[in-house]
Tab-separated table of C-alpha atoms in Angstrom:
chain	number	residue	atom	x	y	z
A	1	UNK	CA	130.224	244.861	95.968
A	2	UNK	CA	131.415	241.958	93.278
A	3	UNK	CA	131.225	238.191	94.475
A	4	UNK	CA	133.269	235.539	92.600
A	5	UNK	CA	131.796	231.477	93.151
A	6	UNK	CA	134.909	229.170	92.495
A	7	UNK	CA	133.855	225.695	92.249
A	8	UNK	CA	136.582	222.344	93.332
A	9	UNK	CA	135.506	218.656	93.904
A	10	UNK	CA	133.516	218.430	96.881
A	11	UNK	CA	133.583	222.183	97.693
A	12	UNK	CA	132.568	225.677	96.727
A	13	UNK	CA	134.409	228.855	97.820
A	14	UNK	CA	132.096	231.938	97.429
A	15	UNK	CA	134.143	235.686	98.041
A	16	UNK	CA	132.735	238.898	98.110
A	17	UNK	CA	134.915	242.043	97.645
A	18	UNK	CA	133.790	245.343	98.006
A	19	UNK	CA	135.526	248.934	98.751
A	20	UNK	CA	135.216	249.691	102.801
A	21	UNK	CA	136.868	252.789	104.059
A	22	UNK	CA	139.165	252.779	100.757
A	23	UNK	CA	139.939	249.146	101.857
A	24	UNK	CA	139.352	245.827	99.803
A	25	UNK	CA	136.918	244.041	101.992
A	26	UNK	CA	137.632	240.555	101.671
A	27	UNK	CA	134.797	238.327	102.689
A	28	UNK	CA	135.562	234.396	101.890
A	29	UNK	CA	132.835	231.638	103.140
A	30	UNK	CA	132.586	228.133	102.292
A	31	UNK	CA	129.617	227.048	100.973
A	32	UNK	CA	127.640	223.914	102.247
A	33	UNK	CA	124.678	222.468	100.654
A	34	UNK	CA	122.287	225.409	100.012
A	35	UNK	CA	122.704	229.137	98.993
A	36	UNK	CA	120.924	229.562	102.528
A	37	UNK	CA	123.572	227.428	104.291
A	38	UNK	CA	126.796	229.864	103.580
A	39	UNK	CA	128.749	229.928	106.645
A	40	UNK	CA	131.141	232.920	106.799
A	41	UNK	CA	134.564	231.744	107.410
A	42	UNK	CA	136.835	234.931	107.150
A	43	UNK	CA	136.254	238.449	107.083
A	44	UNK	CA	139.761	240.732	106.213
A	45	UNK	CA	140.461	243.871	104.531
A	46	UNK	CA	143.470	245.509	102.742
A	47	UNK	CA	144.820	248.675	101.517
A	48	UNK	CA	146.633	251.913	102.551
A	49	UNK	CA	145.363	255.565	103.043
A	50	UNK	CA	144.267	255.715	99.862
A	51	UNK	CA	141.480	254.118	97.410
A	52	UNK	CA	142.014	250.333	96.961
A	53	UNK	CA	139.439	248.908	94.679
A	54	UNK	CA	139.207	245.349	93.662
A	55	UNK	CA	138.607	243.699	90.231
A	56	UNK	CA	139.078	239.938	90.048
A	57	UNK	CA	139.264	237.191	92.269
A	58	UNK	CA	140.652	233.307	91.888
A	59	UNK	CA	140.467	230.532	94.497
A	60	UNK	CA	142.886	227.890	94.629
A	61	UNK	CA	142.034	224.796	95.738
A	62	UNK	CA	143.264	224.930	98.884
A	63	UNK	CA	141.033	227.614	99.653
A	64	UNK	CA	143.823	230.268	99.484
A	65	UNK	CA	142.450	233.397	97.653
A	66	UNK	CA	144.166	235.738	94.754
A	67	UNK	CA	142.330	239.385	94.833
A	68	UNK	CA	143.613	241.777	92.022
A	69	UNK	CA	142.379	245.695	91.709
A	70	UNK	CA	144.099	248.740	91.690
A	71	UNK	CA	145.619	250.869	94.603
A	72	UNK	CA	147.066	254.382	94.814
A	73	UNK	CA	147.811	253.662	98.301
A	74	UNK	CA	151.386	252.684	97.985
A	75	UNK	CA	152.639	254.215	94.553
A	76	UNK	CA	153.212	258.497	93.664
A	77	UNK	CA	153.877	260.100	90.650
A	78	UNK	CA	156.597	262.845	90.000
A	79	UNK	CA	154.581	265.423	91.937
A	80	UNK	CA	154.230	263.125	95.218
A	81	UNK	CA	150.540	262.838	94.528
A	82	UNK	CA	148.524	259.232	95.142
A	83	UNK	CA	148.787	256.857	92.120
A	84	UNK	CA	146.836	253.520	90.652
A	85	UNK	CA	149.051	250.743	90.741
A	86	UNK	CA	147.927	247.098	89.586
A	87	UNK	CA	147.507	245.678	93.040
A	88	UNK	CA	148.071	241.332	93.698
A	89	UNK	CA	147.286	240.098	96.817
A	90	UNK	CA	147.400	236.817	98.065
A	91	UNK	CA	145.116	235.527	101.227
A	92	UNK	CA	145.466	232.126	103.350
A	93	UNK	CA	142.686	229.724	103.807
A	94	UNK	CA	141.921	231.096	107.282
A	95	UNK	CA	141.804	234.988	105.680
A	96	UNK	CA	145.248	235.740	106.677
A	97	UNK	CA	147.670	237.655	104.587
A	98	UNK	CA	149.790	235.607	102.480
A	99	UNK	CA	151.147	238.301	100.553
A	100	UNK	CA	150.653	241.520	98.591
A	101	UNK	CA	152.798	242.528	95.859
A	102	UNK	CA	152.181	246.066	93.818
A	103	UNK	CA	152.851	245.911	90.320
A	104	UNK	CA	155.206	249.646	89.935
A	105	UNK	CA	154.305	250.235	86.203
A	106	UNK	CA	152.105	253.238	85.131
A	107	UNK	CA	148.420	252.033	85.282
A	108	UNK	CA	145.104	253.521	85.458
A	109	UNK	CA	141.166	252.250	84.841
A	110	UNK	CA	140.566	251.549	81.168
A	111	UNK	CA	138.093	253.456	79.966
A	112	UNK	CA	137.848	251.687	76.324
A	113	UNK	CA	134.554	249.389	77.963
A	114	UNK	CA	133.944	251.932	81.051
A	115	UNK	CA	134.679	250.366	84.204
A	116	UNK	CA	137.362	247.642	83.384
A	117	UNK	CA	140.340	246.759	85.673
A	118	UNK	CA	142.690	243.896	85.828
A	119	UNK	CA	141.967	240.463	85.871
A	120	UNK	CA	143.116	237.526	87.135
A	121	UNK	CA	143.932	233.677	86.082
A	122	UNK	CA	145.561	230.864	87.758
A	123	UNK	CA	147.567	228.091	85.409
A	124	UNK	CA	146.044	224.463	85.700
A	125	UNK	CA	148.764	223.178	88.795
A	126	UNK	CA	148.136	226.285	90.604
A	127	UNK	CA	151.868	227.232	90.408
A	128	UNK	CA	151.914	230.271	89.184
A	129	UNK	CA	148.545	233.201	88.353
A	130	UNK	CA	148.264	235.783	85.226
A	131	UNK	CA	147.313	239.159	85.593
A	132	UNK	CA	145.998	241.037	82.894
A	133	UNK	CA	145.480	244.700	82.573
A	134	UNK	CA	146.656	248.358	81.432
A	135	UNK	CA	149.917	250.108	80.796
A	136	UNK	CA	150.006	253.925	79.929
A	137	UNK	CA	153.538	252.942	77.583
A	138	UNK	CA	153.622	253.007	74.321
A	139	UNK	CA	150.242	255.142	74.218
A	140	UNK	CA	148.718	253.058	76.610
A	141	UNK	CA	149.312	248.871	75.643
A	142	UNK	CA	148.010	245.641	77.246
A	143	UNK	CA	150.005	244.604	79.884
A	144	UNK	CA	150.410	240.938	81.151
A	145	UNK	CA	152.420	239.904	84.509
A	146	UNK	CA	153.076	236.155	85.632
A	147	UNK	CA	154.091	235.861	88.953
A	148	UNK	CA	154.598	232.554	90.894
A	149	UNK	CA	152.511	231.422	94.201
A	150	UNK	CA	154.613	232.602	96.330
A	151	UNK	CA	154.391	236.508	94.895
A	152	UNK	CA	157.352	236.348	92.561
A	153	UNK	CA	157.577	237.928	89.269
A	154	UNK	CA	158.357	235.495	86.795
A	155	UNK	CA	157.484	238.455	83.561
A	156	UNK	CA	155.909	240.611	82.014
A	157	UNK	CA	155.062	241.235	78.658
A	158	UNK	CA	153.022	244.497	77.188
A	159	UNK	CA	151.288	244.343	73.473
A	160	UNK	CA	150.025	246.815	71.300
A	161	UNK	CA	150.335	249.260	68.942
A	162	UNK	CA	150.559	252.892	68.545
A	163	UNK	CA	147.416	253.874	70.367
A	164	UNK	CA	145.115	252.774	72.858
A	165	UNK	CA	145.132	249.089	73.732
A	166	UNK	CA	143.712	247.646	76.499
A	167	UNK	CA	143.574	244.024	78.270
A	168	UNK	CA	139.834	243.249	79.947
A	169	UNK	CA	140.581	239.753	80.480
A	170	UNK	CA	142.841	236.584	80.859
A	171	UNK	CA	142.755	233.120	80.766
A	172	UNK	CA	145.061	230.117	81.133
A	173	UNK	CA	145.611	227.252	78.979
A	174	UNK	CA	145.950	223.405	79.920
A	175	UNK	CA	149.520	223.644	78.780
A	176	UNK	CA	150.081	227.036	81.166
A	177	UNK	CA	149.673	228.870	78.299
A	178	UNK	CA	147.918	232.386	78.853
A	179	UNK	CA	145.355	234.516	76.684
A	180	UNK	CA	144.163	237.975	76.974
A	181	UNK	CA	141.638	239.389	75.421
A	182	UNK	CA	140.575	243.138	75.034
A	183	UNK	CA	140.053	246.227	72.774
A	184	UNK	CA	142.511	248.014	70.534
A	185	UNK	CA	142.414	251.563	68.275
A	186	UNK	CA	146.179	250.624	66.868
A	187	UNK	CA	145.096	248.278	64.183
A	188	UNK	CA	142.416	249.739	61.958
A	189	UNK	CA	140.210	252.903	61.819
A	190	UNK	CA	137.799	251.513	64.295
A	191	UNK	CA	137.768	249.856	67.658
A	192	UNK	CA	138.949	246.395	67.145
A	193	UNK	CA	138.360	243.160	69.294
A	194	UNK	CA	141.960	241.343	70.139
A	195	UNK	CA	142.492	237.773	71.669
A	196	UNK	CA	146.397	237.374	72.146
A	197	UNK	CA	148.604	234.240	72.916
A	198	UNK	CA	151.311	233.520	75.229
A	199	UNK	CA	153.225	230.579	75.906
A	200	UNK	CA	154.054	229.995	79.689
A	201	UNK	CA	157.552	231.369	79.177
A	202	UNK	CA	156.046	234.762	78.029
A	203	UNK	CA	156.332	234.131	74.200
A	204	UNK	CA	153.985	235.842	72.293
A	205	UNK	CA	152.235	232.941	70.192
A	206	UNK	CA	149.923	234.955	68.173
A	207	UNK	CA	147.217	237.268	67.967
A	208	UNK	CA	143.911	237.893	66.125
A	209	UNK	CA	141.483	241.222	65.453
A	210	UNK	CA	138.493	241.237	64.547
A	211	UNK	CA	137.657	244.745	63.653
A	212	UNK	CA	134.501	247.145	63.918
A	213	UNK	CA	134.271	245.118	67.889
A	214	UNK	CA	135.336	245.467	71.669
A	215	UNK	CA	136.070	242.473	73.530
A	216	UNK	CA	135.608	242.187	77.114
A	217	UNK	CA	135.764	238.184	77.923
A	218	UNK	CA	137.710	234.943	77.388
A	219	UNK	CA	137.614	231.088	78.372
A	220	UNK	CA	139.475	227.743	77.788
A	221	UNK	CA	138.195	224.858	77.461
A	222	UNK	CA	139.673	221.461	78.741
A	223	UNK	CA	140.637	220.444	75.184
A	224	UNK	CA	142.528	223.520	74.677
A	225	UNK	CA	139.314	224.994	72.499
A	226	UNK	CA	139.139	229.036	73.457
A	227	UNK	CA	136.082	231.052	73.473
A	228	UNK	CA	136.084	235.048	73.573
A	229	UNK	CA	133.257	237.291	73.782
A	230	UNK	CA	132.800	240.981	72.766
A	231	UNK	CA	130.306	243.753	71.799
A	232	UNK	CA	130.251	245.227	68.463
A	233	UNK	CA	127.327	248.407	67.066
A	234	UNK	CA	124.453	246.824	65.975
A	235	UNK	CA	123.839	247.953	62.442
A	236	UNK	CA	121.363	250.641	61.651
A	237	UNK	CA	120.985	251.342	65.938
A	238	UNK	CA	123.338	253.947	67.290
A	239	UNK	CA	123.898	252.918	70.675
A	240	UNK	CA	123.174	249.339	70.629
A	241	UNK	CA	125.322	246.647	70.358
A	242	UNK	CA	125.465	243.089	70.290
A	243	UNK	CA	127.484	240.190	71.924
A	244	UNK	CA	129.996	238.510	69.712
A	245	UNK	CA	131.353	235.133	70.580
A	246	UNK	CA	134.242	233.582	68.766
A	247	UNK	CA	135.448	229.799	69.033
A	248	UNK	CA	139.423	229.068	68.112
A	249	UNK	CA	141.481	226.091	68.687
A	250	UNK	CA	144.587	226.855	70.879
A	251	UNK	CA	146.697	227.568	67.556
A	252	UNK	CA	144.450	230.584	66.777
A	253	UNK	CA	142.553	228.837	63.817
A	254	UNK	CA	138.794	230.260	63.845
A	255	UNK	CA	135.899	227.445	64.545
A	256	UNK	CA	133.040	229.519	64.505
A	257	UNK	CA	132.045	233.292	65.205
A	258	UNK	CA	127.934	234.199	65.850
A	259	UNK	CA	126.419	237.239	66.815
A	260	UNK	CA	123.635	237.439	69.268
A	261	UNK	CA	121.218	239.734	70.054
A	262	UNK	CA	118.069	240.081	72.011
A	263	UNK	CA	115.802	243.045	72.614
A	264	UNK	CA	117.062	246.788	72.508
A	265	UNK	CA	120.712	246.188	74.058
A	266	UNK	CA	122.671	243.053	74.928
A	267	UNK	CA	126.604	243.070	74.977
A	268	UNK	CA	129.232	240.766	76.938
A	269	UNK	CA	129.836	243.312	79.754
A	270	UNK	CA	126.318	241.987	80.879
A	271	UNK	CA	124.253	245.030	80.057
């Protein structure tokens, strides 16, 4: 089970999403006062007669509720066996079904950081939510979709090279703009950390690498200011790494970079 807290003025939306009978179990409560004092509000689940596992959650501030995973419930490949198809689904306040829209492209888990799956942003008015994940085209590229509130796809846009390159997370701008940020093999000899650009029409910006590193997380600030975090070997250790965290203004220019470490093993996938 995952859990996602989303905080608004005045309120705090807490879901919990977990696999139940190869359904995403939805759980959504409102939270009052104390942890003690959660009151669940809505209980639902979704999926098909196959696996539907979910990733990533965002709350809008209306209490509605965008869950994004991966389903092989709906989608078949040439043989008319199950599969994974990047999964948006869109709950009511109350837990009702809003709607559910299956992205048709060729997906599967990323296995560049181990367990990664889509993930999810909403722009700043709430009109319209990124989703960031995997493509298998082109040698398998990062794949970003924009679709409106109401379940329409406004775009989408892959990036990438010639090998493997994979999206582990999004964020949105103040402007609308979106970034993802992930792992690449198509740039350099080594694994290479990527934060990408996008203006809200789907233009890509620009991009950045920092090679020798995975990356795994991004943020952005009120001011525009983005932050990314990664993992990269720690010298001299086989199998340790460290967390890397990068600071950029919204044009890409680099602020600062540090490397952090604590112990045998830290990293930005929380290990």
């Amino acid at each position: 089970m995952g859990s996602s807290t989303a905080l608004h003025p005045g309120r705090r939306f807490l879901v919990h999403w977990a696999r139940a009978a190869g359904s995403v179990l939805l759980a959504a409560g409102l939270l009052a006062g104390t942890a003690h004092g959660q009151t669940l509000r809505s209980e639902t689940t979704w999926g098909g007669v196959g696996a539907d596992i979910p990733d990533a959650v965002a709350v809008a501030t209306d209490g509605s509720s965008y869950v994004i995973g991966l389903s092989d419930s709906f989608t078949f490949d040439q043989f008319g066996q199950h599969r994974p198809a990047i999964s948006v689904v869109k709950f009511a306040p109350d837990g009702s079904l809003a709607w559910q829209r299956v992205w048709t492209g060729n997906t599967f888990r990323g296995q560049a950081n181990g367990l990664r799956g889509p993930s999810v942003a909403l722009s700043p008015d709430e009109g319209s939510l990124y989703v960031s994940g995997l493509t298998t085209s082109n040698a398998n590229d990062a794949v970003l979709l924009k679709f409106s509130a109401a379940g329409d796809l406004l775009w989408q846009r892959t990036w990438g090279g010639g090998s493997y390159d994979e999206a582990n997370a999004v964020a949105a701008g103040p402007d609308g703009s979106a970034y993802i940020a992930g792992s690449t093999d198509s740039f350099s000899a080594s694994r290479s950390f990527f934060v990408a650009k996008f203006s809200a029409d789907g233009a890509l910006a620009w991009q950045k690498i920092w090679e020798g590193a995975a990356g795994h997380a991004v943020g952005v600030g009120p001011d525009g200011q983005v932050y990314a975090a990664g993992s990269r070997p720690r010298p001299d250790s086989l199998g340790n790494f460290d967390v890397l965290a990068i600071k950029m203004t919204g044009e890409g220019a680099l602020v600062w970079s540090n490397t952090w470490s604590a112990g045998t093993q830290v990293d930005a996938r929380g290990g």
